[in-house]
mmCIF file of C-alpha atoms and ligand atoms in Angstrom:
data_model
loop_
_atom_site.group_PDB
_atom_site.id
_atom_site.type_symbol
_atom_site.label_atom_id
_atom_site.label_comp_id
_atom_site.label_asym_id
_atom_site.label_seq_id
_atom_site.Cartn_x
_atom_site.Cartn_y
_atom_site.Cartn_z
ATOM 1 C CA UNK J 528 0.000 0.000 0.000
ATOM 2 C CA UNK J 529 1.215 3.454 -0.945
ATOM 3 C CA UNK J 530 1.917 5.153 2.410
ATOM 4 C CA UNK J 531 1.822 8.654 0.903
ATOM 5 C CA UNK J 532 -1.745 8.046 -0.365
ATOM 6 C CA UNK J 533 -2.739 6.751 3.055
ATOM 7 C CA UNK J 534 -1.275 9.858 4.712
ATOM 8 C CA UNK J 535 -3.066 12.112 2.223
ATOM 9 C CA UNK J 536 -6.349 10.348 2.995
ATOM 10 C CA UNK J 537 -5.794 10.722 6.742
ATOM 11 C CA UNK J 538 -5.090 14.448 6.282
ATOM 12 C CA UNK J 539 -8.334 14.917 4.315
ATOM 13 C CA UNK J 540 -10.347 12.879 6.799
ATOM 14 C CA UNK J 541 -9.013 14.797 9.787
ATOM 15 C CA UNK J 542 -10.588 17.968 8.375
ATOM 16 C CA UNK J 543 -13.890 16.397 7.288
ATOM 17 C CA UNK J 544 -16.960 18.238 8.534
ATOM 18 C CA UNK J 545 -19.590 16.045 6.888
ATOM 19 C CA UNK J 546 -18.291 12.562 6.231
ATOM 20 C CA UNK J 547 -20.305 9.931 4.390
ATOM 21 C CA UNK J 548 -19.021 6.351 4.311
ATOM 22 C CA UNK J 549 -20.534 4.125 1.625
ATOM 23 C CA UNK J 550 -19.954 0.424 2.213
ATOM 24 C CA UNK J 551 -20.579 -2.755 0.273
ATOM 25 C CA UNK J 552 -20.080 -6.480 0.709
ATOM 26 C CA UNK J 553 -16.266 -6.217 0.748
ATOM 27 C CA UNK J 554 -16.606 -4.400 4.081
ATOM 28 C CA UNK J 555 -17.905 -7.597 5.705
ATOM 29 C CA UNK J 556 -15.678 -10.096 3.939
ATOM 30 C CA UNK J 557 -13.049 -10.202 6.686
ATOM 31 C CA UNK J 558 -15.840 -10.976 9.159
ATOM 32 C CA UNK J 559 -16.489 -14.146 7.190
ATOM 33 C CA UNK J 560 -19.433 -13.101 5.034
ATOM 34 C CA UNK J 561 -18.973 -13.749 1.306
ATOM 35 C CA UNK J 562 -19.324 -10.946 -1.238
ATOM 36 C CA UNK J 563 -21.712 -11.216 -4.188
ATOM 37 C CA UNK J 564 -19.482 -10.875 -7.224
ATOM 38 C CA UNK J 565 -16.235 -12.596 -6.274
ATOM 39 C CA UNK J 566 -15.609 -14.887 -9.259
ATOM 40 C CA UNK J 567 -15.150 -18.021 -7.129
ATOM 41 C CA UNK J 568 -16.628 -17.526 -3.665
ATOM 42 C CA UNK J 569 -19.200 -14.828 -4.456
ATOM 43 C CA UNK J 570 -22.839 -15.627 -3.686
ATOM 44 C CA UNK J 571 -23.905 -14.801 -7.238
ATOM 45 C CA UNK J 572 -21.214 -17.153 -8.592
ATOM 46 C CA UNK J 573 -22.845 -20.005 -6.695
ATOM 47 C CA UNK J 574 -26.512 -19.082 -6.653
ATOM 48 C CA UNK J 575 -28.865 -17.562 -9.207
ATOM 49 C CA UNK J 576 -30.345 -14.259 -7.949
ATOM 50 C CA UNK J 577 -33.361 -14.843 -10.211
ATOM 51 C CA UNK J 578 -34.163 -17.946 -8.153
ATOM 52 C CA UNK J 579 -33.500 -16.438 -4.738
ATOM 53 C CA UNK J 580 -33.603 -12.673 -4.603
ATOM 54 C CA UNK J 581 -36.741 -11.436 -6.340
ATOM 55 C CA UNK J 582 -40.391 -11.227 -5.200
ATOM 56 C CA UNK J 583 -41.235 -13.494 -8.150
ATOM 57 C CA UNK J 584 -38.792 -16.147 -6.903
ATOM 58 C CA UNK J 585 -40.407 -15.982 -3.469
ATOM 59 C CA UNK J 586 -43.864 -16.419 -4.987
ATOM 60 C CA UNK J 587 -42.660 -19.383 -7.061
ATOM 61 C CA UNK J 588 -40.782 -21.125 -4.276
ATOM 62 C CA UNK J 589 -41.238 -19.437 -0.887
ATOM 63 C CA UNK J 590 -39.690 -22.302 1.036
ATOM 64 C CA UNK J 591 -36.432 -22.277 -0.963
ATOM 65 C CA UNK J 592 -36.045 -18.513 -0.651
ATOM 66 C CA UNK J 593 -36.932 -18.486 3.061
ATOM 67 C CA UNK J 594 -34.431 -21.262 3.844
ATOM 68 C CA UNK J 595 -31.638 -19.598 1.871
ATOM 69 C CA UNK J 596 -32.101 -16.350 3.791
ATOM 70 C CA UNK J 597 -32.409 -18.204 7.108
ATOM 71 C CA UNK J 598 -29.071 -19.864 6.392
ATOM 72 C CA UNK J 599 -27.514 -16.477 5.667
ATOM 73 C CA UNK J 600 -29.204 -14.905 8.721
ATOM 74 C CA UNK J 601 -27.771 -17.583 11.007
ATOM 75 C CA UNK J 602 -24.315 -17.002 9.528
ATOM 76 C CA UNK J 603 -24.573 -13.253 10.139
ATOM 77 C CA UNK J 604 -25.484 -13.852 13.784
ATOM 78 C CA UNK J 605 -22.428 -16.102 14.227
ATOM 79 C CA UNK J 606 -19.823 -13.628 12.951
ATOM 80 C CA UNK J 607 -18.326 -10.525 14.554
ATOM 81 C CA UNK J 608 -17.426 -7.052 13.303
ATOM 82 C CA UNK J 609 -13.711 -6.728 12.442
ATOM 83 C CA UNK J 610 -11.113 -4.019 13.048
ATOM 84 C CA UNK J 611 -12.327 -2.061 10.010
ATOM 85 C CA UNK J 612 -15.886 -1.805 11.367
ATOM 86 C CA UNK J 613 -14.519 -0.617 14.718
ATOM 87 C CA UNK J 614 -12.257 1.927 12.999
ATOM 88 C CA UNK J 615 -15.295 3.449 11.238
ATOM 89 C CA UNK J 616 -17.199 3.558 14.527
ATOM 90 C CA UNK J 617 -14.208 5.315 16.133
ATOM 91 C CA UNK J 618 -14.478 8.121 13.563
ATOM 92 C CA UNK J 619 -17.575 9.375 15.376
ATOM 93 C CA UNK J 620 -15.389 10.487 18.293
ATOM 94 C CA UNK J 621 -13.075 12.400 15.985
ATOM 95 C CA UNK J 622 -15.408 14.087 13.488
ATOM 96 C CA UNK J 623 -18.557 16.197 13.847
ATOM 97 C CA UNK J 624 -20.813 14.310 11.385
ATOM 98 C CA UNK J 625 -20.319 10.720 10.288
ATOM 99 C CA UNK J 626 -23.016 8.726 8.512
ATOM 100 C CA UNK J 627 -22.573 5.239 7.182
ATOM 101 C CA UNK J 628 -24.639 4.362 4.133
ATOM 102 C CA UNK J 629 -24.424 0.623 3.685
ATOM 103 C CA UNK J 630 -25.636 -1.843 1.097
ATOM 104 C CA UNK J 631 -24.937 -4.590 3.611
ATOM 105 C CA UNK J 632 -27.824 -6.283 5.370
ATOM 106 C CA UNK J 633 -25.776 -7.814 8.188
ATOM 107 C CA UNK J 634 -26.034 -5.075 10.830
ATOM 108 C CA UNK J 635 -22.276 -5.262 11.573
ATOM 109 C CA UNK J 636 -21.741 -1.477 11.538
ATOM 110 C CA UNK J 637 -24.219 -0.974 14.371
ATOM 111 C CA UNK J 638 -22.822 -3.930 16.263
ATOM 112 C CA UNK J 639 -19.380 -2.271 16.036
ATOM 113 C CA UNK J 640 -20.793 0.913 17.575
ATOM 114 C CA UNK J 641 -21.642 3.160 14.614
ATOM 115 C CA UNK J 642 -24.783 5.066 15.544
ATOM 116 C CA UNK J 643 -25.877 6.723 12.287
ATOM 117 C CA UNK J 644 -26.283 3.907 9.779
ATOM 118 C CA UNK J 645 -28.544 3.973 6.722
ATOM 119 C CA UNK J 646 -29.325 0.442 5.561
ATOM 120 C CA UNK J 647 -30.178 0.900 1.879
ATOM 121 C CA UNK J 648 -30.891 -2.794 1.272
ATOM 122 C CA UNK J 649 -32.602 -3.604 4.578
ATOM 123 C CA UNK J 650 -31.509 -5.931 7.355
ATOM 124 C CA UNK J 651 -31.391 -9.707 7.104
ATOM 125 C CA UNK J 652 -31.869 -10.197 10.839
ATOM 126 C CA UNK J 653 -35.390 -8.741 10.562
ATOM 127 C CA UNK J 654 -38.570 -10.200 9.060
ATOM 128 C CA UNK J 655 -41.637 -8.551 7.598
ATOM 129 C CA UNK J 656 -45.041 -9.386 6.131
ATOM 130 C CA UNK J 657 -44.824 -10.196 2.389
ATOM 131 C CA UNK J 658 -48.013 -8.163 1.871
ATOM 132 C CA UNK J 659 -46.776 -5.315 4.113
ATOM 133 C CA UNK J 660 -50.344 -5.377 5.437
ATOM 134 C CA UNK J 661 -49.793 -2.584 7.959
ATOM 135 C CA UNK J 662 -47.641 -0.335 5.780
ATOM 136 C CA UNK J 663 -44.121 -0.739 4.457
ATOM 137 C CA UNK J 664 -42.326 -2.312 6.166
ATOM 138 C CA UNK J 665 -44.651 -4.345 8.428
ATOM 139 C CA UNK J 666 -41.863 -5.703 10.629
ATOM 140 C CA UNK J 667 -42.584 -8.928 12.499
ATOM 141 C CA UNK J 668 -40.646 -10.585 15.309
ATOM 142 C CA UNK J 669 -39.842 -14.245 14.658
ATOM 143 C CA UNK J 670 -41.676 -15.140 17.864
ATOM 144 C CA UNK J 671 -44.961 -13.650 16.618
ATOM 145 C CA UNK J 672 -45.032 -15.522 13.298
ATOM 146 C CA UNK J 673 -47.780 -18.128 13.090
ATOM 147 C CA UNK J 674 -48.518 -21.454 11.407
ATOM 148 C CA UNK J 675 -46.571 -24.638 10.753
ATOM 149 C CA UNK J 676 -45.689 -23.698 7.193
ATOM 150 C CA UNK J 677 -42.239 -22.785 5.898
ATOM 151 C CA UNK J 678 -42.153 -19.813 5.687
ATOM 152 C CA UNK J 679 -44.368 -19.070 8.673
ATOM 153 C CA UNK J 680 -47.096 -16.472 8.324
ATOM 154 C CA UNK J 681 -47.961 -12.917 9.339
ATOM 155 C CA UNK J 682 -50.157 -12.900 12.483
ATOM 156 C CA UNK J 683 -52.174 -9.939 11.143
ATOM 157 C CA UNK J 684 -53.140 -11.064 7.623
ATOM 158 C CA UNK J 685 -51.846 -14.598 7.095
ATOM 159 C CA UNK J 686 -49.450 -13.698 4.249
ATOM 160 C CA UNK J 687 -46.036 -15.345 4.322
ATOM 161 C CA UNK J 688 -43.278 -13.714 6.326
ATOM 162 C CA UNK J 689 -40.098 -12.789 4.440
ATOM 163 C CA UNK J 690 -36.694 -11.269 5.252
ATOM 164 C CA UNK J 691 -36.586 -7.467 5.503
ATOM 165 C CA UNK J 692 -34.157 -7.078 2.611
ATOM 166 C CA UNK J 693 -34.470 -5.377 -0.750
ATOM 167 C CA UNK J 694 -34.743 -7.847 -3.621
ATOM 168 C CA UNK J 695 -34.083 -7.226 -7.290
ATOM 169 C CA UNK J 696 -37.159 -5.628 -8.923
ATOM 170 C CA UNK J 697 -38.003 -3.849 -5.656
ATOM 171 C CA UNK J 698 -37.640 -0.242 -4.590
ATOM 172 C CA UNK J 699 -35.219 0.795 -1.874
ATOM 173 C CA UNK J 700 -36.782 2.143 1.334
ATOM 174 C CA UNK J 701 -37.748 5.650 0.199
ATOM 175 C CA UNK J 702 -36.780 7.504 3.357
ATOM 176 C CA UNK J 703 -33.361 5.833 3.505
ATOM 177 C CA UNK J 704 -32.600 6.648 -0.122
ATOM 178 C CA UNK J 705 -33.748 10.261 0.164
ATOM 179 C CA UNK J 706 -31.597 10.818 3.227
ATOM 180 C CA UNK J 707 -28.614 9.080 1.606
ATOM 181 C CA UNK J 708 -28.870 11.326 -1.465
ATOM 182 C CA UNK J 709 -29.228 14.438 0.622
ATOM 183 C CA UNK J 710 -26.173 13.559 2.720
ATOM 184 C CA UNK J 711 -24.106 12.882 -0.398
ATOM 185 C CA UNK J 712 -25.063 16.244 -1.877
ATOM 186 C CA UNK J 713 -23.802 17.978 1.282
ATOM 187 C CA UNK J 714 -20.803 15.770 2.105
ATOM 188 C CA UNK J 715 -17.291 17.188 2.003
ATOM 189 C CA UNK J 716 -15.644 13.745 2.111
ATOM 190 C CA UNK J 717 -17.005 10.408 0.903
ATOM 191 C CA UNK J 718 -15.177 7.242 1.901
ATOM 192 C CA UNK J 719 -16.183 4.274 -0.245
ATOM 193 C CA UNK J 720 -15.323 0.822 1.043
ATOM 194 C CA UNK J 721 -15.715 -2.617 -0.511
ATOM 195 C CA UNK J 722 -18.287 -2.116 -3.229
ATOM 196 C CA UNK J 723 -18.029 -3.078 -6.879
ATOM 197 C CA UNK J 724 -20.142 -0.017 -7.691
ATOM 198 C CA UNK J 725 -22.392 -1.773 -10.164
ATOM 199 C CA UNK J 726 -25.746 -1.910 -8.364
ATOM 200 C CA UNK J 727 -28.035 1.105 -8.639
ATOM 201 C CA UNK J 728 -29.057 3.346 -7.086
ATOM 202 C CA UNK J 729 -26.340 2.905 -4.425
ATOM 203 C CA UNK J 730 -23.595 3.094 -7.058
ATOM 204 C CA UNK J 731 -24.784 6.535 -8.156
ATOM 205 C CA UNK J 732 -24.277 8.116 -4.718
ATOM 206 C CA UNK J 733 -20.546 8.907 -5.105
ATOM 207 C CA UNK J 734 -21.297 10.486 -8.504
ATOM 208 C CA UNK J 735 -23.903 12.667 -6.839
ATOM 209 C CA UNK J 736 -21.356 13.784 -4.243
ATOM 210 C CA UNK J 737 -18.778 14.421 -6.938
ATOM 211 C CA UNK J 738 -21.184 16.415 -9.116
ATOM 212 C CA UNK J 739 -22.142 18.612 -6.186
ATOM 213 C CA UNK J 740 -18.548 19.803 -6.484
ATOM 214 C CA UNK J 741 -17.768 19.684 -2.806
ATOM 215 C CA UNK J 742 -16.796 16.178 -1.973
ATOM 216 C CA UNK J 743 -13.367 14.575 -1.885
ATOM 217 C CA UNK J 744 -13.743 10.882 -2.730
ATOM 218 C CA UNK J 745 -11.582 8.134 -1.216
ATOM 219 C CA UNK J 746 -12.012 4.526 -2.341
ATOM 220 C CA UNK J 747 -10.795 1.485 -0.387
ATOM 221 C CA UNK J 748 -10.784 -1.804 -2.282
ATOM 222 C CA UNK J 749 -8.227 -4.543 -3.031
ATOM 223 C CA UNK J 750 -9.258 -4.257 -6.700
ATOM 224 C CA UNK J 751 -10.084 -1.251 -8.856
ATOM 225 C CA UNK J 752 -13.875 -1.020 -8.914
ATOM 226 C CA UNK J 753 -16.321 0.926 -11.086
ATOM 227 C CA UNK J 754 -16.201 4.011 -8.844
ATOM 228 C CA UNK J 755 -12.381 4.228 -8.636
ATOM 229 C CA UNK J 756 -11.991 6.350 -11.808
ATOM 230 C CA UNK J 757 -13.877 9.296 -10.301
ATOM 231 C CA UNK J 758 -12.159 9.084 -6.893
ATOM 232 C CA UNK J 759 -9.511 11.512 -5.727
ATOM 233 C CA UNK J 760 -7.617 8.769 -3.891
ATOM 234 C CA UNK J 761 -7.665 5.031 -4.390
ATOM 235 C CA UNK J 762 -6.353 3.046 -1.426
ATOM 236 C CA UNK J 763 -5.646 -0.461 -2.601
ATOM 237 C CA UNK J 764 -6.164 -2.959 0.194
ATOM 238 C CA UNK J 765 -8.733 -4.552 2.436
ATOM 239 C CA UNK J 766 -11.096 -2.806 4.817
ATOM 240 C CA UNK J 767 -9.647 -4.660 7.816
ATOM 241 C CA UNK J 768 -6.140 -3.527 6.960
ATOM 242 C CA UNK J 769 -6.607 0.006 5.590
ATOM 243 C CA UNK J 770 -9.293 1.496 7.856
ATOM 244 C CA UNK J 771 -7.524 0.986 11.222
ATOM 245 C CA UNK J 772 -4.305 2.398 9.713
ATOM 246 C CA UNK J 773 -6.197 5.436 8.433
ATOM 247 C CA UNK J 774 -7.645 6.208 11.870
ATOM 248 C CA UNK J 775 -4.228 5.693 13.466
ATOM 249 C CA UNK J 776 -2.690 8.166 10.994
ATOM 250 C CA UNK J 777 -5.465 10.697 11.717
ATOM 251 C CA UNK J 778 -4.322 10.668 15.334
ATOM 252 C CA UNK J 779 -0.604 10.879 14.500
HETATM 253 P P1 OAD M 2191 -19.944 -6.967 -4.680
HETATM 254 O O1 OAD M 2191 -19.803 -8.408 -4.371
HETATM 255 O O2 OAD M 2191 -20.480 -6.582 -6.001
HETATM 256 O O3 OAD M 2191 -18.520 -6.255 -4.569
HETATM 257 C C1 OAD M 2191 -17.691 -6.439 -3.459
HETATM 258 C C2 OAD M 2191 -16.473 -5.543 -3.605
HETATM 259 O O4 OAD M 2191 -15.699 -5.682 -2.424
HETATM 260 C C3 OAD M 2191 -15.559 -5.863 -4.783
HETATM 261 O O5 OAD M 2191 -15.249 -4.658 -5.472
HETATM 262 C C4 OAD M 2191 -14.308 -6.452 -4.125
HETATM 263 O O6 OAD M 2191 -13.117 -6.159 -4.836
HETATM 264 C C5 OAD M 2191 -14.327 -5.752 -2.787
HETATM 265 N N1 OAD M 2191 -13.650 -6.474 -1.697
HETATM 266 C C6 OAD M 2191 -13.411 -7.799 -1.575
HETATM 267 N N2 OAD M 2191 -12.787 -8.062 -0.417
HETATM 268 C C7 OAD M 2191 -12.623 -6.893 0.229
HETATM 269 C C8 OAD M 2191 -12.067 -6.505 1.481
HETATM 270 N N3 OAD M 2191 -11.562 -7.411 2.322
HETATM 271 N N4 OAD M 2191 -12.072 -5.189 1.812
HETATM 272 C C9 OAD M 2191 -12.597 -4.268 0.963
HETATM 273 N N5 OAD M 2191 -13.141 -4.578 -0.233
HETATM 274 C C10 OAD M 2191 -13.160 -5.857 -0.589
HETATM 275 O O7 OAD M 2191 -20.762 -6.317 -3.483
HETATM 276 P P2 OAD M 2191 -21.592 -4.953 -3.447
HETATM 277 O O8 OAD M 2191 -20.925 -3.900 -4.250
HETATM 278 O O9 OAD M 2191 -21.901 -4.670 -2.031
HETATM 279 O O10 OAD M 2191 -27.802 -6.272 -3.357
HETATM 280 O O11 OAD M 2191 -22.927 -5.391 -4.165
HETATM 281 C C11 OAD M 2191 -23.988 -4.506 -4.216
HETATM 282 C C12 OAD M 2191 -25.295 -5.250 -4.106
HETATM 283 O O12 OAD M 2191 -25.345 -6.318 -5.064
HETATM 284 C C13 OAD M 2191 -25.519 -5.956 -2.782
HETATM 285 O O13 OAD M 2191 -25.983 -5.105 -1.774
HETATM 286 C C14 OAD M 2191 -26.558 -6.973 -3.144
HETATM 287 C C15 OAD M 2191 -25.983 -7.465 -4.440
HETATM 288 O O14 OAD M 2191 -26.902 -8.007 -5.353
HETATM 289 C C16 OAD M 2191 -28.952 -6.813 -2.960
HETATM 290 O O15 OAD M 2191 -29.016 -7.926 -2.462
HETATM 291 C C17 OAD M 2191 -30.138 -5.927 -3.182
#
């Protein structure tokens, strides 16, 4: 890793007044959660999203989809945040405004102590009514689900329960997306970590920040991703390695 680039990034971060951190699956990889597009281990290399991650797939085969997400939910509950998650949480003590906008559904940022986290794609540890019978999202605790079926059912309307995640062909939670866009328009620094930058609308957020003319963009990824060309600094490396070093350098 280029130490000068790391020092430059630390210098920029130290002065940040409105920091936005945009994270993707690479952020959680060192906690033991696979990414989506890794050629060998990625979830979408092994499973077909059309069969597992759309409302149509759930309607065709609710049991298969439910069990796949339950398997992933159990995995998420077994793993722990890593040093990179804790480094991001530690930024809150050093900077006036830090918001994490994540595409990850694992809840690891909050578990590491970050307090302002926008979950653009939902949270896999939560469940909701497939019909959203009491407004979107109609969140349901596992303990209140009824019936012997797999998936179990909503106690209010009898529709199947489903994970509270955003599937392909679905809209992102409107409030989360509006706030994310607004924060990117006003950010002075955007730190992008572990995303391939190919899934919209999340991938458009750094462009929004860049177009506003104010933001300095820093990208952390072991590989050059789709967003790297518009970034002011590209820090090649993993989240678990780079982020703690960045925070250390901010304090130096
Ligand atoms: P991807 O799997 O597309 O990309 C993961 C990125 O993380 C790649 O650019 C990797 O190079 C990088 N990476 C791998 N290991 C890393 C590490 N240790 N530290 C930092 N970066 C690392 O994941 P996302 O960009 O998050 O959507 O994918 C976006 C969305 O596509 C997901 O939220 C999901 C998926 O379909 C939904 O499920 C709605």
